[in-house]
PDB file of C-alpha atoms and ligand atoms in Angstrom:
ATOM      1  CA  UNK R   1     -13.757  -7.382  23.931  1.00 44.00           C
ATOM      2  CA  UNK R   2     -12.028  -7.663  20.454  1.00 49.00           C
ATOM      3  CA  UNK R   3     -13.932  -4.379  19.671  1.00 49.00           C
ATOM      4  CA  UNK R   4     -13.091  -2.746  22.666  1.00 45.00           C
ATOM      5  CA  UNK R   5      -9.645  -3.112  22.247  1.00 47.00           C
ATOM      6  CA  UNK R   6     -10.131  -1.619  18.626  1.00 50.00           C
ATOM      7  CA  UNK R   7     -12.250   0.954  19.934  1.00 47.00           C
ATOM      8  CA  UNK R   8      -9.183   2.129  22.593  1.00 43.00           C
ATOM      9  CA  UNK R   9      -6.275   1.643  19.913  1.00 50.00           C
ATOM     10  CA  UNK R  10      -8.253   3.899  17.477  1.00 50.00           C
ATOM     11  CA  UNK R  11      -8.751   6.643  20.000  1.00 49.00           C
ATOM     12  CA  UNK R  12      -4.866   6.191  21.149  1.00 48.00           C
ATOM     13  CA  UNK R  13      -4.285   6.713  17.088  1.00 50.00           C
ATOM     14  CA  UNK R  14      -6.257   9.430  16.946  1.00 53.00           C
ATOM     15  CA  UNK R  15      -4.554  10.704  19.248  1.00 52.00           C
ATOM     16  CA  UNK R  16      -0.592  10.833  18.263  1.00 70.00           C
ATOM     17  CA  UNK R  17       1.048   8.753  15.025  1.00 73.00           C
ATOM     18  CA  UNK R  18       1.980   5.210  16.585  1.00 75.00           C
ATOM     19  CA  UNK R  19       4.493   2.711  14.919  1.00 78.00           C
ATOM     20  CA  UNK R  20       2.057  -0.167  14.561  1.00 83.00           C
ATOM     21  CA  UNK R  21       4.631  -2.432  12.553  1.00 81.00           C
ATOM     22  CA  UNK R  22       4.273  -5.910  13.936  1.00 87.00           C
ATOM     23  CA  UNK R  23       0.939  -5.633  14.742  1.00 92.00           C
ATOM     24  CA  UNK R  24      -2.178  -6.644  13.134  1.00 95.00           C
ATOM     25  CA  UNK R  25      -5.993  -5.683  13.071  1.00 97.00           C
ATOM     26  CA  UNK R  26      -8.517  -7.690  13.987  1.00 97.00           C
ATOM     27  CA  UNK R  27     -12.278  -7.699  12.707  1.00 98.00           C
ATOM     28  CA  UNK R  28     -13.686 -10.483  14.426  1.00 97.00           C
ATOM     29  CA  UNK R  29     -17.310  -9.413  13.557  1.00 97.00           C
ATOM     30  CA  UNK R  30     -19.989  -8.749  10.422  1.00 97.00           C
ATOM     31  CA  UNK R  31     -21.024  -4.721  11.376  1.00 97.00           C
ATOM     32  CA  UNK R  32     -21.918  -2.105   9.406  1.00 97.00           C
ATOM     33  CA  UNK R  33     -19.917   0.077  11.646  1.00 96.00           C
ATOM     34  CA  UNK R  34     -16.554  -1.088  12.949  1.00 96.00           C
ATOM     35  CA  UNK R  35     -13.820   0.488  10.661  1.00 97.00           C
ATOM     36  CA  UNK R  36     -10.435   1.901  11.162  1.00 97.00           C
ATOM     37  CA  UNK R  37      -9.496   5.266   9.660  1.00 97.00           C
ATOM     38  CA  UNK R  38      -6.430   6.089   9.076  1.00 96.00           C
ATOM     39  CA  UNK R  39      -4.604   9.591   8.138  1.00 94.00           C
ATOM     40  CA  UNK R  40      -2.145  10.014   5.803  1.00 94.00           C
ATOM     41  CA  UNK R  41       0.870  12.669   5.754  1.00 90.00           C
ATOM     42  CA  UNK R  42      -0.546  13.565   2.411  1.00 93.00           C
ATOM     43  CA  UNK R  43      -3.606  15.395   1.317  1.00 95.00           C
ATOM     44  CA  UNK R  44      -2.798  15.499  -2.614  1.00 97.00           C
ATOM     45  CA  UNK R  45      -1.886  12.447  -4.904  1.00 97.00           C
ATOM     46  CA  UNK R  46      -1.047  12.512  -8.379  1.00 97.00           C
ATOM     47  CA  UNK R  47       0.518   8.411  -7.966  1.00 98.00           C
ATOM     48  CA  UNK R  48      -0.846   5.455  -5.093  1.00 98.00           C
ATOM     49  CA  UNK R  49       1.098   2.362  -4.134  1.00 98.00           C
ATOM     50  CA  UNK R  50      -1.259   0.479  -0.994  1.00 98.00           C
ATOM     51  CA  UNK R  51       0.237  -2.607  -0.057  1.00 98.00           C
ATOM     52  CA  UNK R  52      -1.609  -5.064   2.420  1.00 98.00           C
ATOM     53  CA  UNK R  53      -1.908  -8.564   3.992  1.00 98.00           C
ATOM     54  CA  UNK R  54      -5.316  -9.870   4.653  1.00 98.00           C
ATOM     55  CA  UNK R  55      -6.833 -13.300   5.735  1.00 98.00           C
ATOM     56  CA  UNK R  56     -10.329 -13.735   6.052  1.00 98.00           C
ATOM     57  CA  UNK R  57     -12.504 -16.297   5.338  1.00 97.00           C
ATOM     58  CA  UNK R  58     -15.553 -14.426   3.335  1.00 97.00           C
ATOM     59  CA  UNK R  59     -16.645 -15.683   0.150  1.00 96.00           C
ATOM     60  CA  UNK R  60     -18.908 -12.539  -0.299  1.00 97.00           C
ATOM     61  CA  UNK R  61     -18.233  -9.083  -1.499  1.00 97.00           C
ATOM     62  CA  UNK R  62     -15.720  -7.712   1.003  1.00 98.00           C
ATOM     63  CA  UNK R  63     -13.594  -3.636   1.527  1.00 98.00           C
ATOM     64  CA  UNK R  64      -9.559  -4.469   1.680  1.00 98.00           C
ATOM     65  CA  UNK R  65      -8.849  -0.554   1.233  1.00 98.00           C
ATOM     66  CA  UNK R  66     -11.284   2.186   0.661  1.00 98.00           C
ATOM     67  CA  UNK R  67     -10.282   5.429   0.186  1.00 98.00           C
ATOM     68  CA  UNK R  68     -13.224   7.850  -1.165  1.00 98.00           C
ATOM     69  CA  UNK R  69     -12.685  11.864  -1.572  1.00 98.00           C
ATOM     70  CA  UNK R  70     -15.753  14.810  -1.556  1.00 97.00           C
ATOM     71  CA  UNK R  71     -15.634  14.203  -5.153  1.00 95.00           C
ATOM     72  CA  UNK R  72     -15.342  10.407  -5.774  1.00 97.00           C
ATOM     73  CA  UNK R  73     -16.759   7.307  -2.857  1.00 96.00           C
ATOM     74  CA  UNK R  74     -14.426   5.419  -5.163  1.00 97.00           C
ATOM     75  CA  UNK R  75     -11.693   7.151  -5.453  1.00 97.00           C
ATOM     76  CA  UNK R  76      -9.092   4.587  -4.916  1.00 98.00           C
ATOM     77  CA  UNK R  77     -10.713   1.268  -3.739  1.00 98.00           C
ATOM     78  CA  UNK R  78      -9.234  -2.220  -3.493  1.00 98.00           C
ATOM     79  CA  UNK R  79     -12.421  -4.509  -3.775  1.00 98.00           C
ATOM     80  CA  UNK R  80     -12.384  -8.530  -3.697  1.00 97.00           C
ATOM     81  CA  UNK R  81     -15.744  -9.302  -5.357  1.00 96.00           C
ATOM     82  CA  UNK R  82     -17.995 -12.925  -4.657  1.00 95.00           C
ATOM     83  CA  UNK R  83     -16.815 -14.167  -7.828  1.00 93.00           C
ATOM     84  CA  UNK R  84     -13.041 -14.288  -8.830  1.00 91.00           C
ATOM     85  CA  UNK R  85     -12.379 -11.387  -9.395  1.00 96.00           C
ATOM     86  CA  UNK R  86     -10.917  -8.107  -7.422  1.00 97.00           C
ATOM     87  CA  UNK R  87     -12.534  -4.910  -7.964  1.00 97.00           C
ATOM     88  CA  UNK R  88     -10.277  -1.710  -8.878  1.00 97.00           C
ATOM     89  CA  UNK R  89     -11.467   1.685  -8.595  1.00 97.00           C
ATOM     90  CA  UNK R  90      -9.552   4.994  -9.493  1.00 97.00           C
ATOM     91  CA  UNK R  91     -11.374   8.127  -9.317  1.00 96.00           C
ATOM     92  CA  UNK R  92     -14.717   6.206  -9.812  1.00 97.00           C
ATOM     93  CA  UNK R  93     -13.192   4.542 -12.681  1.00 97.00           C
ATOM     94  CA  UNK R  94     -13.761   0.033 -12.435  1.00 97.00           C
ATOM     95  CA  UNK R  95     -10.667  -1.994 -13.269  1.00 98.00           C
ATOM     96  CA  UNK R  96     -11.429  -6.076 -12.743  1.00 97.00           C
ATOM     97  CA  UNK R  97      -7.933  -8.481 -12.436  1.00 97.00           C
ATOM     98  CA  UNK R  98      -8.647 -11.649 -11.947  1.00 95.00           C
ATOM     99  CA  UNK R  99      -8.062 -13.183  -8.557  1.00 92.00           C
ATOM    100  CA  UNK R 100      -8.361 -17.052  -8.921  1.00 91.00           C
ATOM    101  CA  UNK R 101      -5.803 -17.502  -6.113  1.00 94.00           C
ATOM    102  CA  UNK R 102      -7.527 -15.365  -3.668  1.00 95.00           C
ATOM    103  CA  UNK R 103      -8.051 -18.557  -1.507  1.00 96.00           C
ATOM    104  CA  UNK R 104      -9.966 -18.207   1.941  1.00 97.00           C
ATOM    105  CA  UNK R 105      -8.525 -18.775   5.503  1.00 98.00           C
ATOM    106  CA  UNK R 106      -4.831 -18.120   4.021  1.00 98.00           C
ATOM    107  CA  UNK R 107      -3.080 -14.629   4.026  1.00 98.00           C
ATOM    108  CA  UNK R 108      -2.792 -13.068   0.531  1.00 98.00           C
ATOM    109  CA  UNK R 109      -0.910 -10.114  -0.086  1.00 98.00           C
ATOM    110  CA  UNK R 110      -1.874  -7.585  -2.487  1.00 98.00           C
ATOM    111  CA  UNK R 111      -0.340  -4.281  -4.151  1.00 98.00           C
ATOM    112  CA  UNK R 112      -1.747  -2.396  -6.509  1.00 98.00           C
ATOM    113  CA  UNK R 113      -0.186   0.756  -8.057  1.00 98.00           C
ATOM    114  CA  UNK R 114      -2.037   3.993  -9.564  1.00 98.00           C
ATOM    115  CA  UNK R 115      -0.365   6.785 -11.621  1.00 98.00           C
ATOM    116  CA  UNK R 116      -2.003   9.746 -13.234  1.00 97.00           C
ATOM    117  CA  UNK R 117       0.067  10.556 -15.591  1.00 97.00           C
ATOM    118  CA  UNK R 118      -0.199   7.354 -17.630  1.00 97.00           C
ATOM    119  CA  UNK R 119      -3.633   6.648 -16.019  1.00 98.00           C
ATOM    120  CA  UNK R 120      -2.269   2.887 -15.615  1.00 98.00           C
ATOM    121  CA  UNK R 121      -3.369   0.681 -12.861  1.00 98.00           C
ATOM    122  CA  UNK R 122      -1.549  -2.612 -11.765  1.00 98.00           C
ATOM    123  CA  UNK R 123      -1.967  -5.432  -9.112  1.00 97.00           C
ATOM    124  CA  UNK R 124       0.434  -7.878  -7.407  1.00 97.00           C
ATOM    125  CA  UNK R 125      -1.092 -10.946  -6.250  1.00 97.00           C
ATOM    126  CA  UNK R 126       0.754 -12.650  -3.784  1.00 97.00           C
ATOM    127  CA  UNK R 127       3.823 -11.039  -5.632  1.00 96.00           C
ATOM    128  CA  UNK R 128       2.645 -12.050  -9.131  1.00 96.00           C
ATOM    129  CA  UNK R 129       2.057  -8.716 -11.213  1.00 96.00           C
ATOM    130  CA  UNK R 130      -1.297  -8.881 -13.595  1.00 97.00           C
ATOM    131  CA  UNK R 131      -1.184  -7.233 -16.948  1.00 97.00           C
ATOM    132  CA  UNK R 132      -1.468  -3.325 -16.336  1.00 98.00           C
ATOM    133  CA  UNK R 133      -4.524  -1.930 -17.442  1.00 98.00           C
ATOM    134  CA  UNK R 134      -6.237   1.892 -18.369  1.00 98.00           C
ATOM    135  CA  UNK R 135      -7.809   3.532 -15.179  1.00 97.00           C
ATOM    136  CA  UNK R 136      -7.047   7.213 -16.222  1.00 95.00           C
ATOM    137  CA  UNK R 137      -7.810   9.644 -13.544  1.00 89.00           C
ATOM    138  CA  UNK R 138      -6.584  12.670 -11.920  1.00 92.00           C
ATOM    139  CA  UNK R 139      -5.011  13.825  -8.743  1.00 96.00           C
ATOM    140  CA  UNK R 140      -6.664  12.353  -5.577  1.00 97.00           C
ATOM    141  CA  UNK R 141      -7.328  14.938  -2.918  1.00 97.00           C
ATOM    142  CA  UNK R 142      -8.561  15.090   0.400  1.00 97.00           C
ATOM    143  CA  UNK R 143      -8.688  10.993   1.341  1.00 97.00           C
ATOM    144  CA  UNK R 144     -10.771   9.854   3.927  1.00 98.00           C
ATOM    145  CA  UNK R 145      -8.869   6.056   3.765  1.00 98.00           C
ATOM    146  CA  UNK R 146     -10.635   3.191   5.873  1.00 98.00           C
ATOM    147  CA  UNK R 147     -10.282  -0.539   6.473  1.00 98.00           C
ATOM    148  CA  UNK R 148     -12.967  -2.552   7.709  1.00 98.00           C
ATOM    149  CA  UNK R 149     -15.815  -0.666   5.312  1.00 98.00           C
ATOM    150  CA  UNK R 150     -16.579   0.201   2.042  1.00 98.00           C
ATOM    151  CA  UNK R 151     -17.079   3.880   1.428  1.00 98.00           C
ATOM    152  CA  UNK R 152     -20.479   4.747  -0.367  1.00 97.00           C
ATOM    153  CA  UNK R 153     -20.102   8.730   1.177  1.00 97.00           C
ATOM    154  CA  UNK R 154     -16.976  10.451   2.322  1.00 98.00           C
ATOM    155  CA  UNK R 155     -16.289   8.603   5.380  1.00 97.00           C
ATOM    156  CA  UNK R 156     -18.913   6.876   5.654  1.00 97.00           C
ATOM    157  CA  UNK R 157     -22.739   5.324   3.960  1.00 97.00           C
ATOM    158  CA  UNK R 158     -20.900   1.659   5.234  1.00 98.00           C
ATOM    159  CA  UNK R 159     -22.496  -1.880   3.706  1.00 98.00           C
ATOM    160  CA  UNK R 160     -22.533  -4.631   6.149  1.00 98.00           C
ATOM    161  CA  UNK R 161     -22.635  -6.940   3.248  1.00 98.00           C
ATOM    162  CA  UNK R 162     -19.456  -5.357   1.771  1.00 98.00           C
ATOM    163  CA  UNK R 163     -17.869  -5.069   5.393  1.00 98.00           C
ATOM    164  CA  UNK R 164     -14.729  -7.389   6.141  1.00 98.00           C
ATOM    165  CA  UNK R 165     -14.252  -9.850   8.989  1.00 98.00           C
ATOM    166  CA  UNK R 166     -10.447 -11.021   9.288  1.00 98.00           C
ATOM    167  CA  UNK R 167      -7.502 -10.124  10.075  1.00 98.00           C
ATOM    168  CA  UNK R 168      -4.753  -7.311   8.141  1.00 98.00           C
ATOM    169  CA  UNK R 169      -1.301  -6.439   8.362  1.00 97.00           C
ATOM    170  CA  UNK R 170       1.343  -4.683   6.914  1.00 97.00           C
ATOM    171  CA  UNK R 171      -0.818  -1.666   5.437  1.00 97.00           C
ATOM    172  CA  UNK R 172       1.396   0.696   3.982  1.00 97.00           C
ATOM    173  CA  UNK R 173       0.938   3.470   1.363  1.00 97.00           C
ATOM    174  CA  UNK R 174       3.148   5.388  -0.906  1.00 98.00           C
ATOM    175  CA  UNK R 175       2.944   8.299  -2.656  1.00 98.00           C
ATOM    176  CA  UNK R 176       4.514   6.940  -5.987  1.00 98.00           C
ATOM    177  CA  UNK R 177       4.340   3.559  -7.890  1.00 98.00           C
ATOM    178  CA  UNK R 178       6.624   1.728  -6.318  1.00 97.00           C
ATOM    179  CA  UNK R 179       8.926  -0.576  -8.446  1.00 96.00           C
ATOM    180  CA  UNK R 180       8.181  -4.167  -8.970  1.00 95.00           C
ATOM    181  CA  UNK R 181      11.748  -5.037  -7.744  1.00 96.00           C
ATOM    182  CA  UNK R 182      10.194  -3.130  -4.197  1.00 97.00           C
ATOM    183  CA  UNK R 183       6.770  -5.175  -4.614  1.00 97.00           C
ATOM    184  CA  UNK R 184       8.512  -8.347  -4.846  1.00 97.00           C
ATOM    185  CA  UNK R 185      10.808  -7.180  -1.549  1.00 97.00           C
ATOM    186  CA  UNK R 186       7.491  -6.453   0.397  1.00 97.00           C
ATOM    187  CA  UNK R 187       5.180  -9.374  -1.158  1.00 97.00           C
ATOM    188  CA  UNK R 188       8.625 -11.707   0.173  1.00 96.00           C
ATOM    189  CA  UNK R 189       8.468 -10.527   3.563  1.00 94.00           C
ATOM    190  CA  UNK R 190      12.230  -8.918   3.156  1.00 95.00           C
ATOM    191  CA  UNK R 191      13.649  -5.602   4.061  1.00 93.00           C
ATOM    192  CA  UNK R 192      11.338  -3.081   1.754  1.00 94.00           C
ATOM    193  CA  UNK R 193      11.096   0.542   1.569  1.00 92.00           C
ATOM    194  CA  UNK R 194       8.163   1.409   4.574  1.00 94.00           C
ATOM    195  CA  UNK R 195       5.131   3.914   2.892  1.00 95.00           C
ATOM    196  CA  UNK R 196       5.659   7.304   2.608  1.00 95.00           C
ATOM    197  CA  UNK R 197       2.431   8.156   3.512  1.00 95.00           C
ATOM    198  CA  UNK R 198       0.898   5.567   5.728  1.00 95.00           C
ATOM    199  CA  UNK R 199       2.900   2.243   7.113  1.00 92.00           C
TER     200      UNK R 199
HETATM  201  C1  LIG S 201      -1.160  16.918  -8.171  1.00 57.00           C
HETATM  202  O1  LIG S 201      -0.390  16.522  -7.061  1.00 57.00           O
HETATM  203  C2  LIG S 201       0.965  16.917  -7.117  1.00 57.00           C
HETATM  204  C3  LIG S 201       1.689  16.257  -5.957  1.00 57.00           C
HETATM  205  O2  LIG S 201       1.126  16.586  -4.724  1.00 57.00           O
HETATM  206  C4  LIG S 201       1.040  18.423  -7.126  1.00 57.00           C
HETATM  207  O3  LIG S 201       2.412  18.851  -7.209  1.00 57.00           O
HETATM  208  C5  LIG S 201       0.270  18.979  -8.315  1.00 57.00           C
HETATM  209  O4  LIG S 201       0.235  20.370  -8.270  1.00 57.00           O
HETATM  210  C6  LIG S 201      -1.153  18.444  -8.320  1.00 57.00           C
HETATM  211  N1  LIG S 201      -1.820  18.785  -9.563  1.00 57.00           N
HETATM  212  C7  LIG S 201      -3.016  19.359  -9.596  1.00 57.00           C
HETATM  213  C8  LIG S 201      -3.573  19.592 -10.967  1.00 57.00           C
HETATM  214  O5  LIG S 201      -3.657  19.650  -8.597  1.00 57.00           O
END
Protein backbone atom coordinates (compact mmCIF):
# COMPACT_ATOMS: atom_id res chain seq x y z
CA UNK A 1 0.00 0.00 0.00
CA UNK A 2 3.00 2.14 1.27
CA UNK A 3 4.41 1.59 -2.29
CA UNK A 4 1.43 2.37 -3.99
CA UNK A 5 1.07 5.52 -2.53
CA UNK A 6 4.81 6.21 -3.58
CA UNK A 7 4.18 4.85 -6.84
CA UNK A 8 1.01 7.60 -7.37
CA UNK A 9 2.97 10.62 -5.65
CA UNK A 10 5.93 9.97 -8.05
CA UNK A 11 3.78 9.95 -11.13
CA UNK A 12 1.79 13.20 -9.67
CA UNK A 13 5.66 14.64 -9.42
CA UNK A 14 6.42 13.73 -12.57
CA UNK A 15 3.90 15.31 -13.56
CA UNK A 16 4.02 19.21 -12.33
CA UNK A 17 6.67 20.63 -9.43
CA UNK A 18 4.70 20.05 -6.02
CA UNK A 19 5.60 21.86 -2.66
CA UNK A 20 6.26 18.72 -0.65
CA UNK A 21 7.50 20.72 2.55
CA UNK A 22 5.98 19.00 5.52
CA UNK A 23 5.93 15.85 4.13
CA UNK A 24 8.09 12.92 4.35
CA UNK A 25 9.04 9.71 2.28
CA UNK A 26 8.54 6.54 3.27
CA UNK A 27 10.59 3.28 2.30
CA UNK A 28 9.02 0.75 4.25
CA UNK A 29 10.72 -2.10 2.25
CA UNK A 30 14.40 -3.80 1.24
CA UNK A 31 13.98 -3.61 -3.01
CA UNK A 32 16.28 -3.23 -5.47
CA UNK A 33 13.83 -1.06 -7.22
CA UNK A 34 11.75 1.45 -5.27
CA UNK A 35 13.51 4.91 -5.60
CA UNK A 36 12.40 8.42 -5.96
CA UNK A 37 13.91 10.67 -8.64
CA UNK A 38 13.88 13.89 -8.39
CA UNK A 39 14.65 16.90 -11.00
CA UNK A 40 16.43 19.74 -10.32
CA UNK A 41 16.03 23.41 -11.89
CA UNK A 42 19.65 22.99 -12.71
CA UNK A 43 21.51 20.96 -15.22
CA UNK A 44 25.17 22.44 -14.53
CA UNK A 45 26.98 22.70 -11.06
CA UNK A 46 30.19 24.12 -10.38
CA UNK A 47 29.16 24.15 -6.10
CA UNK A 48 26.44 21.40 -4.13
CA UNK A 49 24.86 22.02 -0.75
CA UNK A 50 22.17 18.65 -0.13
CA UNK A 51 20.71 18.85 3.10
CA UNK A 52 18.52 15.89 4.51
CA UNK A 53 16.80 14.18 7.50
CA UNK A 54 16.79 10.47 7.59
CA UNK A 55 15.81 7.74 10.21
CA UNK A 56 16.22 4.30 9.50
CA UNK A 57 17.19 1.57 11.34
CA UNK A 58 19.93 -0.28 8.92
CA UNK A 59 23.18 -1.13 10.21
CA UNK A 60 24.33 -2.12 6.62
CA UNK A 61 25.61 -0.14 3.73
CA UNK A 62 22.73 2.19 2.87
CA UNK A 63 22.06 5.41 -0.39
CA UNK A 64 20.98 8.85 1.61
CA UNK A 65 21.55 10.87 -1.80
CA UNK A 66 22.83 9.62 -5.04
CA UNK A 67 23.31 11.69 -7.73
CA UNK A 68 25.44 10.00 -10.72
CA UNK A 69 26.01 11.89 -14.28
CA UNK A 70 26.87 10.01 -18.00
CA UNK A 71 30.30 10.57 -16.89
CA UNK A 72 30.57 9.71 -13.14
CA UNK A 73 27.80 6.85 -11.06
CA UNK A 74 29.41 8.81 -8.25
CA UNK A 75 29.23 11.96 -9.00
CA UNK A 76 27.97 13.44 -5.86
CA UNK A 77 26.93 10.63 -3.40
CA UNK A 78 26.12 10.81 0.31
CA UNK A 79 26.91 7.16 1.52
CA UNK A 80 26.53 5.86 5.31
CA UNK A 81 28.81 2.79 5.24
CA UNK A 82 28.35 -0.62 7.86
CA UNK A 83 31.10 0.64 9.83
CA UNK A 84 31.26 4.28 11.24
CA UNK A 85 31.87 5.95 8.79
CA UNK A 86 29.88 8.03 5.88
CA UNK A 87 30.98 7.67 2.44
CA UNK A 88 31.62 10.98 0.25
CA UNK A 89 31.85 10.94 -3.35
CA UNK A 90 32.55 13.97 -5.76
CA UNK A 91 33.00 13.27 -9.29
CA UNK A 92 34.06 9.63 -8.44
CA UNK A 93 36.41 11.02 -6.01
CA UNK A 94 35.96 8.96 -1.97
CA UNK A 95 35.96 11.32 1.00
CA UNK A 96 35.32 9.18 4.54
CA UNK A 97 34.09 11.57 7.83
CA UNK A 98 33.54 9.78 10.53
CA UNK A 99 30.00 9.21 11.69
CA UNK A 100 30.14 7.73 15.29
CA UNK A 101 26.82 9.45 16.11
CA UNK A 102 24.97 8.11 13.23
CA UNK A 103 22.74 6.19 15.78
CA UNK A 104 19.82 3.91 14.39
CA UNK A 105 16.00 4.42 14.87
CA UNK A 106 16.70 8.33 15.60
CA UNK A 107 16.57 11.10 12.84
CA UNK A 108 20.03 12.50 11.94
CA UNK A 109 20.44 15.33 9.82
CA UNK A 110 23.17 15.70 7.48
CA UNK A 111 24.70 18.50 5.07
CA UNK A 112 27.44 18.24 3.18
CA UNK A 113 28.84 21.00 0.91
CA UNK A 114 30.94 20.62 -2.50
CA UNK A 115 32.79 23.46 -4.33
CA UNK A 116 34.93 23.20 -7.40
CA UNK A 117 36.84 25.81 -7.20
CA UNK A 118 38.65 24.88 -3.99
CA UNK A 119 37.76 21.17 -4.60
CA UNK A 120 36.80 21.13 -0.70
CA UNK A 121 34.20 18.89 0.66
CA UNK A 122 32.50 19.30 4.17
CA UNK A 123 29.80 17.51 6.34
CA UNK A 124 27.45 18.62 9.14
CA UNK A 125 26.42 15.99 11.40
CA UNK A 126 23.50 16.70 13.23
CA UNK A 127 24.76 20.41 12.91
CA UNK A 128 28.35 19.61 13.99
CA UNK A 129 30.74 20.54 10.95
CA UNK A 130 33.77 17.80 10.41
CA UNK A 131 37.13 19.05 9.35
CA UNK A 132 36.88 19.96 5.50
CA UNK A 133 38.72 17.78 3.40
CA UNK A 134 40.26 17.62 -0.60
CA UNK A 135 37.61 16.12 -3.06
CA UNK A 136 38.73 18.23 -6.15
CA UNK A 137 36.46 17.84 -9.04
CA UNK A 138 34.84 19.68 -11.74
CA UNK A 139 31.49 20.94 -12.78
CA UNK A 140 28.66 18.36 -12.34
CA UNK A 141 26.40 18.11 -15.35
CA UNK A 142 23.44 16.42 -16.32
CA UNK A 143 22.25 14.79 -12.64
CA UNK A 144 20.10 12.02 -12.56
CA UNK A 145 19.57 12.57 -8.38
CA UNK A 146 17.69 9.61 -6.51
CA UNK A 147 16.76 8.60 -2.97
CA UNK A 148 15.98 5.23 -2.07
CA UNK A 149 19.06 3.64 -4.39
CA UNK A 150 22.48 3.80 -4.99
CA UNK A 151 23.45 4.66 -8.52
CA UNK A 152 25.99 2.11 -10.14
CA UNK A 153 24.70 3.49 -13.98
CA UNK A 154 23.03 6.75 -14.80
CA UNK A 155 19.77 6.23 -13.27
CA UNK A 156 19.94 3.18 -12.49
CA UNK A 157 22.30 -0.57 -11.97
CA UNK A 158 20.40 -0.30 -8.13
CA UNK A 159 21.97 -2.66 -5.08
CA UNK A 160 19.40 -4.04 -2.83
CA UNK A 161 22.08 -4.37 -0.29
CA UNK A 162 22.95 -0.64 -0.60
CA UNK A 163 19.11 0.28 -0.89
CA UNK A 164 17.54 2.29 2.16
CA UNK A 165 14.48 1.41 4.23
CA UNK A 166 13.29 4.50 6.46
CA UNK A 167 11.96 7.39 6.41
CA UNK A 168 13.45 11.21 4.87
CA UNK A 169 12.56 14.66 5.08
CA UNK A 170 13.53 17.94 4.44
CA UNK A 171 15.65 17.20 1.14
CA UNK A 172 16.77 20.29 -0.21
CA UNK A 173 19.62 21.24 -2.60
CA UNK A 174 21.50 24.33 -3.42
CA UNK A 175 23.46 25.41 -5.98
CA UNK A 176 26.26 27.02 -3.76
CA UNK A 177 27.91 26.09 -0.36
CA UNK A 178 25.76 27.32 1.84
CA UNK A 179 27.17 29.08 5.01
CA UNK A 180 27.58 27.31 8.24
CA UNK A 181 25.55 30.11 9.98
CA UNK A 182 22.57 28.66 7.22
CA UNK A 183 23.56 24.89 8.15
CA UNK A 184 23.18 25.50 11.71
CA UNK A 185 19.57 27.42 10.86
CA UNK A 186 18.43 24.24 8.89
CA UNK A 187 20.23 21.41 11.14
CA UNK A 188 18.03 23.60 14.21
CA UNK A 189 14.84 23.23 12.59
CA UNK A 190 14.55 27.32 12.28
CA UNK A 191 13.61 29.57 9.47
CA UNK A 192 16.53 28.67 6.71
CA UNK A 193 17.03 29.66 3.25
CA UNK A 194 14.79 26.69 1.11
CA UNK A 195 17.26 25.00 -1.94
CA UNK A 196 17.67 26.66 -4.93
CA UNK A 197 17.55 23.78 -6.85
CA UNK A 198 15.53 21.11 -5.19
CA UNK A 199 13.51 21.63 -1.64
C1 LIG B 1 30.33 25.43 -14.59
O1 LIG B 1 29.06 25.81 -14.14
C2 LIG B 1 28.85 27.21 -14.09
C3 LIG B 1 27.52 27.45 -13.40
O2 LIG B 1 26.46 26.82 -14.06
C4 LIG B 1 28.95 27.77 -15.48
O3 LIG B 1 28.77 29.20 -15.45
C5 LIG B 1 30.32 27.46 -16.08
O4 LIG B 1 30.38 27.87 -17.40
C6 LIG B 1 30.59 25.96 -16.01
N1 LIG B 1 31.97 25.68 -16.36
C7 LIG B 1 32.30 24.76 -17.27
C8 LIG B 1 33.77 24.57 -17.47
O5 LIG B 1 31.48 24.09 -17.87
Amino acid sequence: MAFLLLLVMLTACAAIPQDLSGKMFTFPEETNTANVRLKTSTQDFRAVTVCLRSITDLSRDHNLFSVATPSAQNAFLIFKTASSVIDFFVSNKQVQFGAEDYKLNMWHSICSTWDSKTGLVQLWFDGKSSIRKFAGGSNITTPSVILGQEQDSFGGGFDVKQSFVGMMSDVHMWDYTLNPYEIQKYAEHLNYTPGNVLN
